Coordinates of C-alpha atoms in Angstrom, one line a residue:
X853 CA -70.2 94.6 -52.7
X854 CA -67.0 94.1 -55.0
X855 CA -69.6 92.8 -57.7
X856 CA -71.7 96.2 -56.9
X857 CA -68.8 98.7 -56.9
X858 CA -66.8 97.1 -60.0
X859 CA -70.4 97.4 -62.0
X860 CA -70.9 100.9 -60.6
X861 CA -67.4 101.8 -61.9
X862 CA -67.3 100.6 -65.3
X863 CA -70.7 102.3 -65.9
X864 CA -69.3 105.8 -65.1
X865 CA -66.1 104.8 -67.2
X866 CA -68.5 103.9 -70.4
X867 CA -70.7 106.9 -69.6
X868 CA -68.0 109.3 -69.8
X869 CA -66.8 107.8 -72.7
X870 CA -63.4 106.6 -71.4
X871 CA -63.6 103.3 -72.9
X872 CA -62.8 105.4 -76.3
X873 CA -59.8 106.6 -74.7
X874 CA -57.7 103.3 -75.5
X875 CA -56.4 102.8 -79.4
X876 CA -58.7 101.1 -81.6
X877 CA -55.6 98.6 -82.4
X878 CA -56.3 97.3 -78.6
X879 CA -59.8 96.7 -78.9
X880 CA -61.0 93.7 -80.4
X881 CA -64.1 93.1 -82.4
X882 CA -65.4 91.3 -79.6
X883 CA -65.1 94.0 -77.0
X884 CA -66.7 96.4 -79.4
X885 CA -69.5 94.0 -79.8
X886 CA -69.5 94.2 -76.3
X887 CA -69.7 97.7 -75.8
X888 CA -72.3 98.4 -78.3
X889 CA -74.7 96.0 -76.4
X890 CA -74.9 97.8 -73.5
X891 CA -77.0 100.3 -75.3
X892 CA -78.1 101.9 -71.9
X893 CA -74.3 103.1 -71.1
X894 CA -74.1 106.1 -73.8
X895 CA -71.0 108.2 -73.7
X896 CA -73.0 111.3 -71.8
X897 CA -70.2 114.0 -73.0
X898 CA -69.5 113.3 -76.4
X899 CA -68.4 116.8 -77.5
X900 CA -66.0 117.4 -74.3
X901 CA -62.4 116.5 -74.7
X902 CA -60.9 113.5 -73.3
X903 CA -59.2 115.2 -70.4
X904 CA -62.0 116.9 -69.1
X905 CA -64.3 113.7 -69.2
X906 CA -61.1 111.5 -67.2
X907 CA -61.7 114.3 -64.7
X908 CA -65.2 114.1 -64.5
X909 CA -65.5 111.0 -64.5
X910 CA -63.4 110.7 -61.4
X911 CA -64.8 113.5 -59.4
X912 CA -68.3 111.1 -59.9
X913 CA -66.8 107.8 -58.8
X914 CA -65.9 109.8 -55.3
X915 CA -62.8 110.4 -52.6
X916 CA -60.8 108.0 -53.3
X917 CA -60.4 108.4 -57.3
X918 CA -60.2 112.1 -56.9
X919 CA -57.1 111.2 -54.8
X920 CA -55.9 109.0 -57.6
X921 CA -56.6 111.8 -59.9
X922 CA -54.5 114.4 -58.1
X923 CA -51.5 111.7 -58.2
X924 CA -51.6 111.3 -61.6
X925 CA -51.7 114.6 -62.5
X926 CA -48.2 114.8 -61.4
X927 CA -47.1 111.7 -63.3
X928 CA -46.7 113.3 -67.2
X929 CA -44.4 110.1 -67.6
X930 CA -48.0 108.3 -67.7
X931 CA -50.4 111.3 -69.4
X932 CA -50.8 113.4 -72.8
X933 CA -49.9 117.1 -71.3
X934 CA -53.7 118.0 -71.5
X935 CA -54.7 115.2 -69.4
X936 CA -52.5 115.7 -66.7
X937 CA -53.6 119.4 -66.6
X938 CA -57.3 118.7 -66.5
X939 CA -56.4 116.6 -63.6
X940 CA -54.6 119.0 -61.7
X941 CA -57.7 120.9 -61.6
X942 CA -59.3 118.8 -59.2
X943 CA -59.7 120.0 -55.7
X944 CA -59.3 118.7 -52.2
X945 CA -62.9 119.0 -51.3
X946 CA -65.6 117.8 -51.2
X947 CA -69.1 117.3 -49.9
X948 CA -68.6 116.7 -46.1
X949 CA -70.8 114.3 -43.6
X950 CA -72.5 115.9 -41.1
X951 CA -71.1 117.4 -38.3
X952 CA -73.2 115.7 -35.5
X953 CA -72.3 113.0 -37.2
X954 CA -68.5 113.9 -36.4
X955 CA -69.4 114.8 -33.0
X956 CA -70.6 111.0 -32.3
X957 CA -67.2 109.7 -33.8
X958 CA -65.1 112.0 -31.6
X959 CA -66.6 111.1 -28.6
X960 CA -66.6 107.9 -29.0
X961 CA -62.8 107.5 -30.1
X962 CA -61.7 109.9 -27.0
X963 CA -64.1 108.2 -24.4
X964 CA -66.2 111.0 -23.7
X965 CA -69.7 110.9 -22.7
X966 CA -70.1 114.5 -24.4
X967 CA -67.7 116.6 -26.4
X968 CA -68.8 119.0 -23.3
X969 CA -66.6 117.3 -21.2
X970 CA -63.1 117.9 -22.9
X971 CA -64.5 121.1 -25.0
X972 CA -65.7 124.1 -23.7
X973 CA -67.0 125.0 -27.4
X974 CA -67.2 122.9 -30.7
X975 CA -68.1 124.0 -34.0
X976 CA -70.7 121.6 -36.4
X977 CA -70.0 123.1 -39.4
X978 CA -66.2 121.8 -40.8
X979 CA -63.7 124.1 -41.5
X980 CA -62.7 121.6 -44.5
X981 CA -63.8 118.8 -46.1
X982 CA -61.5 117.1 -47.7
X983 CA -61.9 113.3 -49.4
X984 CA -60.6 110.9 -46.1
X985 CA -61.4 113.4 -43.5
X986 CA -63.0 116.7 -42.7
X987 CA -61.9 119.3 -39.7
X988 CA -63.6 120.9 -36.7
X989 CA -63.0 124.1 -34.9
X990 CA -63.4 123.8 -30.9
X991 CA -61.5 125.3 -28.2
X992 CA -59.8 122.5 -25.7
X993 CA -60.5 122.4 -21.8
X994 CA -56.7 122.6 -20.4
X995 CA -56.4 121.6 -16.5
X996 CA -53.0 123.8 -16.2
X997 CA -53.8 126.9 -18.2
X998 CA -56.6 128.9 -20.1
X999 CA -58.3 126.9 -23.3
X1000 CA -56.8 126.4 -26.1
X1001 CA -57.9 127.2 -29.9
X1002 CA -57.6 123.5 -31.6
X1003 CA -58.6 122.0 -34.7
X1004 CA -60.0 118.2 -34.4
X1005 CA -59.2 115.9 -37.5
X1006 CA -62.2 113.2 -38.2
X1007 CA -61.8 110.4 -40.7
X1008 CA -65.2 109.9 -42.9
X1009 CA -67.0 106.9 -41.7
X1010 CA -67.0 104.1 -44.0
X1011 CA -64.3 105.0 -46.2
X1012 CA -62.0 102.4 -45.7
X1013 CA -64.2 99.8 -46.5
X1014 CA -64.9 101.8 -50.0
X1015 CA -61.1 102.2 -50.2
X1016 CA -59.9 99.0 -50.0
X1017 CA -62.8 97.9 -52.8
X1018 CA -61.5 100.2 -54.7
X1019 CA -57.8 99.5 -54.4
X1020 CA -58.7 95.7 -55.1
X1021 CA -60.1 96.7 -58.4
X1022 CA -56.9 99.3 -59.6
X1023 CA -54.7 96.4 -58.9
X1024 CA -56.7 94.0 -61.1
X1025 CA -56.4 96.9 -63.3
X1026 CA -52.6 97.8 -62.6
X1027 CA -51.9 93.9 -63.4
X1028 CA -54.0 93.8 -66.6
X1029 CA -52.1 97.0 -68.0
X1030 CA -48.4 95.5 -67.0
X1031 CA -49.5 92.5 -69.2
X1032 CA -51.5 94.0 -72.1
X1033 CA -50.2 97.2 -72.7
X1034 CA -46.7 97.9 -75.0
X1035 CA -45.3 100.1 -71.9
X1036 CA -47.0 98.3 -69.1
X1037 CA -43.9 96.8 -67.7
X1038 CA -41.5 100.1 -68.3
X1039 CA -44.3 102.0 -66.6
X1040 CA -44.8 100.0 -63.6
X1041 CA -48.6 100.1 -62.9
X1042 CA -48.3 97.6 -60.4
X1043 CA -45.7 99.0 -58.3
X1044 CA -47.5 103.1 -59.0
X1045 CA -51.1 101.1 -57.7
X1046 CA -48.8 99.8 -54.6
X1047 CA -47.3 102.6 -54.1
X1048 CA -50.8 104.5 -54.1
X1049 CA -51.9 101.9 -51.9
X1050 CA -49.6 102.6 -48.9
X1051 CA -49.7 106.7 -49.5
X1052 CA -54.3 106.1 -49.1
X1053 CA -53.8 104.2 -46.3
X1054 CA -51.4 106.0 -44.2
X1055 CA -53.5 108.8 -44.5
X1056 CA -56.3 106.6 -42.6
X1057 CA -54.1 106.6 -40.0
X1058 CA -54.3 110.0 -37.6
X1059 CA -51.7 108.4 -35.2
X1060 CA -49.3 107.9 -38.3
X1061 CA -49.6 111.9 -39.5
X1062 CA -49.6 113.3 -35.6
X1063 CA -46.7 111.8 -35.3
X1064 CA -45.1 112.9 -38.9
X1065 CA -46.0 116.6 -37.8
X1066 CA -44.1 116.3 -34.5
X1067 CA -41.1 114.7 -36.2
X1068 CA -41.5 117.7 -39.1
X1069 CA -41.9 120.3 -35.7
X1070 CA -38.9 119.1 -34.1
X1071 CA -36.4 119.0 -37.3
X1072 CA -37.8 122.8 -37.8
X1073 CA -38.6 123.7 -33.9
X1074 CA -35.6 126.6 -34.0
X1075 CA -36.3 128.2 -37.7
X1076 CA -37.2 131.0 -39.6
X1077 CA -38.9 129.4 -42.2
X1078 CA -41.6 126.7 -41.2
X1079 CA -43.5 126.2 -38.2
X1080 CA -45.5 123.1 -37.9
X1081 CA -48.7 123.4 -35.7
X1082 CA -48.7 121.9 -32.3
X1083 CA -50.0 118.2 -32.1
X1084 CA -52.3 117.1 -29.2
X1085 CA -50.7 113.7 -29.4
X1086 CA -52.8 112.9 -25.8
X1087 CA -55.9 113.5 -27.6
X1088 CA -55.1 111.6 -31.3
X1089 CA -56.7 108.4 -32.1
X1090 CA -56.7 106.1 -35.2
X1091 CA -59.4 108.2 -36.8
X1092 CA -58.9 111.4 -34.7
X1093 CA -56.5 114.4 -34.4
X1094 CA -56.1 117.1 -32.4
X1095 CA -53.9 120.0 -32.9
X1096 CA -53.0 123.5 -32.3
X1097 CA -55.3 125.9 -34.5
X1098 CA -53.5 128.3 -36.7
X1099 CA -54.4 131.8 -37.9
X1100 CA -52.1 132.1 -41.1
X1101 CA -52.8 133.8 -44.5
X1102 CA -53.5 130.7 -47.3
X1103 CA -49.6 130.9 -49.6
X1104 CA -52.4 131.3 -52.2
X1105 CA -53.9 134.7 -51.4
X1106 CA -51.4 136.6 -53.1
X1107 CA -53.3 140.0 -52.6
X1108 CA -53.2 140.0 -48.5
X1109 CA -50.0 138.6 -48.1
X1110 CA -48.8 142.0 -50.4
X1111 CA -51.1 144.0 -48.4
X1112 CA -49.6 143.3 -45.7
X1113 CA -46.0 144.2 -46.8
X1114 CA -44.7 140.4 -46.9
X1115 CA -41.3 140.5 -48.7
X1116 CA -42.3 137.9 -51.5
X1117 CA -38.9 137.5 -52.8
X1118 CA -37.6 136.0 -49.5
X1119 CA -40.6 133.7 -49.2
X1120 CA -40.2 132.5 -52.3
X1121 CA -36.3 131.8 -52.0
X1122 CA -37.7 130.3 -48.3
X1123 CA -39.9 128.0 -50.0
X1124 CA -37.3 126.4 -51.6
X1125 CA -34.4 126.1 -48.9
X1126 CA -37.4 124.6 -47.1
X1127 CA -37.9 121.8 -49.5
X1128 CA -34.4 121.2 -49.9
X1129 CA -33.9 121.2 -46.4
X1130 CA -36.7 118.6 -45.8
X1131 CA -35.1 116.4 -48.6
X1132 CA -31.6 116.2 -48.2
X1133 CA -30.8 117.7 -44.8
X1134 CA -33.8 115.2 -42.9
X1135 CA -34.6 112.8 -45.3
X1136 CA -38.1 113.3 -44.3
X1137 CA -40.5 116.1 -46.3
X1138 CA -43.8 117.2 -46.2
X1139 CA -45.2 115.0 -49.7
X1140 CA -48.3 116.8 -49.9
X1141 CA -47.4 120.8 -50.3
X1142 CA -50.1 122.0 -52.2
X1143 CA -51.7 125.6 -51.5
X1144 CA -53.9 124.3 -49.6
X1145 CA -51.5 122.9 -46.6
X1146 CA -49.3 125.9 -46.6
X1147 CA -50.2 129.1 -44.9
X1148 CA -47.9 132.0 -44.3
X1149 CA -47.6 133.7 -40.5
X1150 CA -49.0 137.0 -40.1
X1151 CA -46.2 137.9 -37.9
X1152 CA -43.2 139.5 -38.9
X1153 CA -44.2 140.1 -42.6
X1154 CA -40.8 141.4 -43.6
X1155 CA -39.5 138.3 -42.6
X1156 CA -42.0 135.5 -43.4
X1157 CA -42.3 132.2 -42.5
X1158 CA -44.7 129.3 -43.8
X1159 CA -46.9 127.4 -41.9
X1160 CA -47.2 123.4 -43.0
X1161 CA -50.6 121.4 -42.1
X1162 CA -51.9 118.0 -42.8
X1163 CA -49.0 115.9 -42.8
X1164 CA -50.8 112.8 -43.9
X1165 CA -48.7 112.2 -46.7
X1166 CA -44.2 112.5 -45.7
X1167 CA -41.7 111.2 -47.8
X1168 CA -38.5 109.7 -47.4
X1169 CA -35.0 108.9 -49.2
X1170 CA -32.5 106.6 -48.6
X1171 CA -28.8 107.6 -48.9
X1172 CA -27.7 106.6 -52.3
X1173 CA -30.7 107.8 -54.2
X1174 CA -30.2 111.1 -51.9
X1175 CA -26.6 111.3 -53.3
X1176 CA -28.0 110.7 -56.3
X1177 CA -30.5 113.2 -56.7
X1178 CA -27.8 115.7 -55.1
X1179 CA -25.5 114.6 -57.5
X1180 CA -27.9 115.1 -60.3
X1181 CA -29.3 118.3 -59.6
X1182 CA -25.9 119.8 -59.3
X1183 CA -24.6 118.6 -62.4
X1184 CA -27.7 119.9 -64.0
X1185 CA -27.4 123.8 -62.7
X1186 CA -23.9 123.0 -64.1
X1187 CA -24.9 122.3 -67.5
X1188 CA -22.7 118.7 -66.9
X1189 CA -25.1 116.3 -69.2
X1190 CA -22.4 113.7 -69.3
X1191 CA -22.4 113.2 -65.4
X1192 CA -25.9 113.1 -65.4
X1193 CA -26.4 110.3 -68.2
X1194 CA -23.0 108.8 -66.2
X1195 CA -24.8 108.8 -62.9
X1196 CA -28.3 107.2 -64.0
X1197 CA -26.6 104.7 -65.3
X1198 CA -24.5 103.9 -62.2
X1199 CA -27.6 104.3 -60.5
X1200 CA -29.4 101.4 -62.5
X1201 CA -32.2 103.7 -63.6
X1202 CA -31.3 103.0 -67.1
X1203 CA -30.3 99.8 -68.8
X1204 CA -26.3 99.1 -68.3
X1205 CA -26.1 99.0 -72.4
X1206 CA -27.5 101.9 -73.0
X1207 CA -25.1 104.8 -75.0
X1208 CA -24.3 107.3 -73.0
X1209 CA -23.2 109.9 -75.7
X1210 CA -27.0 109.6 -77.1
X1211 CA -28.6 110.0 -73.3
X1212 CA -26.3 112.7 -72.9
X1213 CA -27.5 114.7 -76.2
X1214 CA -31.2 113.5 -75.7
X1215 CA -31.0 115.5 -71.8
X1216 CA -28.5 118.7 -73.2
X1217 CA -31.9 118.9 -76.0
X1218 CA -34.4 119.1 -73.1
X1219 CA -32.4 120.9 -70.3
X1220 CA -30.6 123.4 -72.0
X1221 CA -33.2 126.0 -73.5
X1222 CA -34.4 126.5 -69.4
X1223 CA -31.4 127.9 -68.0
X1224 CA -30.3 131.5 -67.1
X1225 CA -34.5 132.2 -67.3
X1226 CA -36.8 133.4 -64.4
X1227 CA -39.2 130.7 -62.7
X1228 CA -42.1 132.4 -65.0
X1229 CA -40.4 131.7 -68.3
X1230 CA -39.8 128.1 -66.8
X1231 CA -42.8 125.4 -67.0
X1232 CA -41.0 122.6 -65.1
X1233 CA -44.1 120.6 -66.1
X1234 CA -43.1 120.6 -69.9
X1235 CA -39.5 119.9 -68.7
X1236 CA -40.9 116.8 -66.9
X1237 CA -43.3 116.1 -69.9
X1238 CA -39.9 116.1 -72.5
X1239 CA -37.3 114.2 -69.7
X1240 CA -40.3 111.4 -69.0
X1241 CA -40.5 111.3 -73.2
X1242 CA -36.9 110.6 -73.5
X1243 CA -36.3 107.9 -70.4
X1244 CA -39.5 106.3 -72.6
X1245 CA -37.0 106.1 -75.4
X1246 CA -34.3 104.7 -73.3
X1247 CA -36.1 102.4 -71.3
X1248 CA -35.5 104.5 -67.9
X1249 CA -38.0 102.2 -65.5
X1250 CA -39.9 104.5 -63.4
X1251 CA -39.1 104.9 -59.6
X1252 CA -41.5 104.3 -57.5
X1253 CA -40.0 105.6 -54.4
X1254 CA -39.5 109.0 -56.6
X1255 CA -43.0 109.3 -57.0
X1256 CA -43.4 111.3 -54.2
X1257 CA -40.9 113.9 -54.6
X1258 CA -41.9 114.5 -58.5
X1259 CA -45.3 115.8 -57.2
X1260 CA -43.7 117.7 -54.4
X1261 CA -41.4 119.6 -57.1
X1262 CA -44.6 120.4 -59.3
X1263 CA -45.8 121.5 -56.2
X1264 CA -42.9 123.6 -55.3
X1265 CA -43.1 125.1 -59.0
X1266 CA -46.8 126.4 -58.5
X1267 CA -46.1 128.0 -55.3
X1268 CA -43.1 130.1 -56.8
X1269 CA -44.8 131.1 -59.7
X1270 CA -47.6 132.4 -57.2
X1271 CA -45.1 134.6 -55.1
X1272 CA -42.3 135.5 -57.0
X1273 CA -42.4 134.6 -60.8
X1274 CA -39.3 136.1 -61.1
X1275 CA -37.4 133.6 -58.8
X1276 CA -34.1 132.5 -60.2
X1277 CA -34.4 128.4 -58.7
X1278 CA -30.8 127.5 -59.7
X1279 CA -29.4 130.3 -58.1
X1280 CA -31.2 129.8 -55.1
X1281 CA -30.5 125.9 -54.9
X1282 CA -27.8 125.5 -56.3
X1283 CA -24.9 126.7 -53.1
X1284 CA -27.2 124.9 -51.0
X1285 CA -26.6 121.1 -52.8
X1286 CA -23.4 122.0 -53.5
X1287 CA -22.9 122.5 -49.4
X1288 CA -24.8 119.4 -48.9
X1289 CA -22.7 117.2 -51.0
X1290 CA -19.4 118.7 -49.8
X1291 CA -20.7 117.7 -46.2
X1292 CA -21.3 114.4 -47.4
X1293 CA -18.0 113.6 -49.2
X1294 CA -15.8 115.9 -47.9
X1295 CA -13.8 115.8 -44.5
X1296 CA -16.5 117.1 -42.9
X1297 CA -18.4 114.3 -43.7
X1298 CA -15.5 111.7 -42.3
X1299 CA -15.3 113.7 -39.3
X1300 CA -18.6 113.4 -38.1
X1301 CA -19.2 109.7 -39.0
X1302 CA -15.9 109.5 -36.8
X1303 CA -17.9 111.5 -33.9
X1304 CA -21.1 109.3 -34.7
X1305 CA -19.0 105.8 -34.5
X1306 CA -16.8 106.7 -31.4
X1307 CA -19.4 105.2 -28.6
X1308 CA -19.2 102.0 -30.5
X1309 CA -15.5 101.4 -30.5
X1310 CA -15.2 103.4 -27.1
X1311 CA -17.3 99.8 -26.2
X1312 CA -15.6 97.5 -28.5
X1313 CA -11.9 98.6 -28.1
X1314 CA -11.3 96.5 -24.5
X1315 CA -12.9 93.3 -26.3
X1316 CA -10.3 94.1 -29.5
X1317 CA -7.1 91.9 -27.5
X1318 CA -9.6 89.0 -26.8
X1319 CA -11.6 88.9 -29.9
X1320 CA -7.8 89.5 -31.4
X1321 CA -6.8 86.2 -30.1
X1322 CA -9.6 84.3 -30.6
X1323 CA -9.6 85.3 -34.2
X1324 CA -6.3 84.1 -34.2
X1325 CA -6.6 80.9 -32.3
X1326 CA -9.7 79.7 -34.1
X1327 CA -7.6 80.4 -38.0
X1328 CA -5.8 76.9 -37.8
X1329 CA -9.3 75.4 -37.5
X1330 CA -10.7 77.3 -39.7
X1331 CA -7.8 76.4 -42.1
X1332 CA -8.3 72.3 -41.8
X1333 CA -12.1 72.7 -41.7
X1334 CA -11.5 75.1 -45.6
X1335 CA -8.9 72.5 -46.5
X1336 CA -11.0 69.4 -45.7
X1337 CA -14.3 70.9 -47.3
X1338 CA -12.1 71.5 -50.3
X1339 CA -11.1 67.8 -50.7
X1340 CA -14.6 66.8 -49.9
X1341 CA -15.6 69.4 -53.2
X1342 CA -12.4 67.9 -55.1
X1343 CA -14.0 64.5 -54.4
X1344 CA -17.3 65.2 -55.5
X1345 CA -16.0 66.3 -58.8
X1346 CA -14.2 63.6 -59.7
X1347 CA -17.0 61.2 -59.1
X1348 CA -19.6 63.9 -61.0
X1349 CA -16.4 63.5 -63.5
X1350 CA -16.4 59.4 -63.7
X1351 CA -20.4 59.4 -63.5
X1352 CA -20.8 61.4 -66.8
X1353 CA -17.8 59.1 -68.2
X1354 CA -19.9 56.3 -67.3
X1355 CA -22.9 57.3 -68.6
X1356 CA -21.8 58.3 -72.2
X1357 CA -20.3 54.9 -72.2
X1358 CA -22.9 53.7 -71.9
X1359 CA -25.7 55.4 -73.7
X1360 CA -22.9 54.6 -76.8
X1361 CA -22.4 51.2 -76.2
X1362 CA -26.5 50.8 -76.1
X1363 CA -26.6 52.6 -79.1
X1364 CA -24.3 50.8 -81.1
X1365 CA -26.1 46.8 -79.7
X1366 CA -29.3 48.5 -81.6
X1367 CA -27.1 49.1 -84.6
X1368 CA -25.9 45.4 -84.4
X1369 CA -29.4 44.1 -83.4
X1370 CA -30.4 45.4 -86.3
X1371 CA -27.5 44.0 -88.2
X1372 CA -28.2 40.7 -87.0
X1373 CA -25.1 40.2 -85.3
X1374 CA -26.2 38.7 -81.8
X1375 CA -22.9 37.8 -80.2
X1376 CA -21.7 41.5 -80.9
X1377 CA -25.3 42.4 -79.6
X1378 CA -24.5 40.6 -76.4
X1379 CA -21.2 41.8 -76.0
X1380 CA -22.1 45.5 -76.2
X1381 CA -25.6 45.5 -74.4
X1382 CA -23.3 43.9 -71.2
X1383 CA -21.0 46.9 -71.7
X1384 CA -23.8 49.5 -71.7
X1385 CA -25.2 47.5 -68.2
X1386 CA -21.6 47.7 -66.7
X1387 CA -20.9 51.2 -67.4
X1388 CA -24.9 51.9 -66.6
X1389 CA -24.3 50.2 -63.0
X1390 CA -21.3 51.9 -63.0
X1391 CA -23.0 55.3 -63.5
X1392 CA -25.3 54.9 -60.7
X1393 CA -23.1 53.7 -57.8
X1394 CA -19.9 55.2 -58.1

């Protein structure tokens, strides 16, 4: 099947004419030979630019490279401009399998011996079809309470087989590129392909995003500004999900949500405390916040809140690159280019030698011409374009566990320039990281990890006399045990120290009975080929 599948593949790529896509200087007069014999594999578009053949030619090879497309049109570190904005027109869906189809794999994973038996109505036709799975309207027997209006979540049959095919052959791929190409190592195919790997295959895993949208529902159960569907975790399975249905308007249809008075401003400024919030407050957001997943409640208008779905794809962040990030983002809306060349390269993101009064002009030339504008005079996507262009010229290795967020923020971009182009993003993020880090570093911060720590010491502090005096007791050993593994080390260099003595002794005394050999002095000869023995036995027994 690989052999199938790999043939399949590279006749799409030379059909679409993305073999012409790499520089001449790294193709070889034998892999132009090559190419021109496989005279049935004609570039089909020749007159279409490159951009929109790359996205054609994914949309053909199916699901899993229009997912692969989507990524990558959020990774301008990798793409000309015009490439990563043909590939951002690709769309989550596609042709879906047939329902009774999904009917047989629901009742099967749930046990039933009809979808009758735990659903008093269930739709064939999908409400979406997206490329892993597609979604079903039913409403949901409930033994304690009337039925309830659910959505059940089927992965595509056969998928996984075709995704792991796949992501065998981008890693052959990913490793040729990190070998061949001038950027291959900066750019980190391997660990982007890896990282792509674990994102595809989590999403296989209905379990893994039920239980990513009740962790999401509980950090936001109390607020204002996102509600995450209920989650049927009784009911979710490996390949299906069910959850609460929801009646929102799509964050996309900017004409009802106006009609029906939503305060756009707030939403907006909502969107992004929301984000923030999910970053640095939980270390745990919603990766995957394009138009599609977001919906906005049709309840209290004048006070909107969103509404997140298909949390297949969360991302995390440890502490330090959080402070990081928090750290750079501030000292960005604060126009403080020194601290943020300072803090990448305390960070390790670029080489320890490089100049920091160069990185610091090379970011003031990018970042300075976008402040004091409104989000619609603001293309965060050139930004990225010119910031991924200069780390290129200082070496700045990409981050793979970055990835995630970088599309999330071009997400986050397209979404405000929908509602409220005029949104002022520093202003509105800004007091927010600022509060964040002052939590963090501030005496707030040392108060609560007091509060957090006090049940351990409350248990430790009656061991404290007795571990105390143990510690104590046990130092003199510890002191003859140091000072006798010290004499033993003392030891061992001296005869390391007599054994290289010995051996230049006598590799020179060797030496010199050749020179006398060949002098024809014998006796001498005698004399010194004994000395280079002594000093040769010497050498390996002392």
């Amino acid at each position: 099947m690989r052999i199938g599948r790999f043939y399949q593949i590279q006749k799409t790529l030379l059909q679409y004419g993305l073999d012409e896509l790499v520089p001449l200087k790294h193709r070889p007069w034998y892999l132009r030979l090559l190419r021109n014999s496989a005279f049935w594999l004609r570039n089909q578009c020749p007159e279409a630019p490159e951009g929109v053949r790359l996205r054609l030619a994914l949309q053909s090879l199916g699901p899993v490279w229009v997912k692969l497309g989507q990524m990558l049109s959020t990774r301008r570190d990798l793409l000309p401009a015009d490439w990563a904005d043909e590939l951002a027109k690709l769309q989550d869906k596609v042709e879906p399998f047939p329902g009774d189809q999904a009917q047989v794999l629901i009742e099967k994973a749930l046990g039933l011996t009809s979808i009758s038996d735990k659903f008093s109505q269930f739709s064939l036709q999908p409400l979406a079809s997206a490329s892993i799975a597609q979604v079903h309207a039913a409403t949901m027997k409930q033994a304690d309470g009337p039925d309830a209006d659910v959505v059940v979540k089927v992965i595509r049959p056969g998928i996984r087989k075709q995704i792991l095919a796949d992501l065998s052959l981008m890693e052959a791929a990913a490793e040729a590129a990190t070998r061949f190409l001038p950027d291959g190592k900066r750019l980190r195919p391997r660990e982007v392909v890896a990282e792509y790997r674990k994102t595809i295959l989590d999403e296989l895993d209905l379990q893994r995003e039920a239980a990513n949208a009740i962790q999401l529902r509980r950090n936001f159960m109390d607020s204002d500004s996102l509600y995450i569907p209920y989650v049927y975790s009784d009911d979710c399975r490996s390949n299906v999900m069910v959850m609460e249905r929801i009646y929102g308007i799509p964050v996309s249809d900017i004409a009802a949500l106006k009609a029906q008075g939503t305060d756009m401003e707030l939403l907006a400024k909502r969107g992004v405390e929301v984000f923030f919030t999910q970053v640095f407050r939980d270390s745990f957001f919603h990766a995957d916040m394009h138009p599609g997943n977001i919906f906005v409640s049709r309840e209290h208008p004048h006070n909107p809140k969103y509404i997140g779905i298909d949390c297949g794809i969360v991302g995390t962040l440890n502490s330090e690159d959080k402070r990081y990030l928090a750290e750079n983002f501030v000292a960005f809306f604060n126009r403080d280019y020194r601290k943020v060349a300072q803090l990448h390269l305390d960070s390790g993101w670029v080489p320890a030698n490089t100049n920091v009064e160069e990185f610091e002009s090379a970011i003031r030339t990018v970042c300075e011409p976008i402040f004091q504008k409104p989000l619609a005079e603001i293309s965060f996507g050139h930004v990225l374009l010119n910031l991924f262009s200069t780390a290129r010229r200082f070496n700045m290795q990409v981050q793979p566990q970055l990835v995630l967020l970088q599309k999330t923020l071009l997400y986050i971009e397209g979404l405000g320039r929908q509602l409220y182009p005029q949104l002022d993003l520093w202003k509105t993020a800004k007091p927010f990281l600022e509060n964040w880090l002052q939590q963090q570093i501030g005496l707030p911060a040392l108060w609560r990890q007091l509060k957090e720590n006090a049940p351990f010491w409350a248990e430790k502090l009656p061991q404290m006399p007795s571990l105390l005096h143990r510690a104590l007791d046990q130092l003199p050993k510890q002191q003859q045990l140091m000072s006798t593994l010290l004499a033993q080390q003392l030891q061992q260099r001296q005869q390391q120290h007599s054994r290289l003595l010995a051996t230049i002794a006598a590799g020179s005394l060797l030496i010199a009975s050749c020179v006398l050999l060949g002098a024809g002095s014998l006796l001498a000869t005698a004399l010194t080929a004994t000395g280079a023995l002594f000093f040769a036995v010497k050498a390996v027994w002392s």
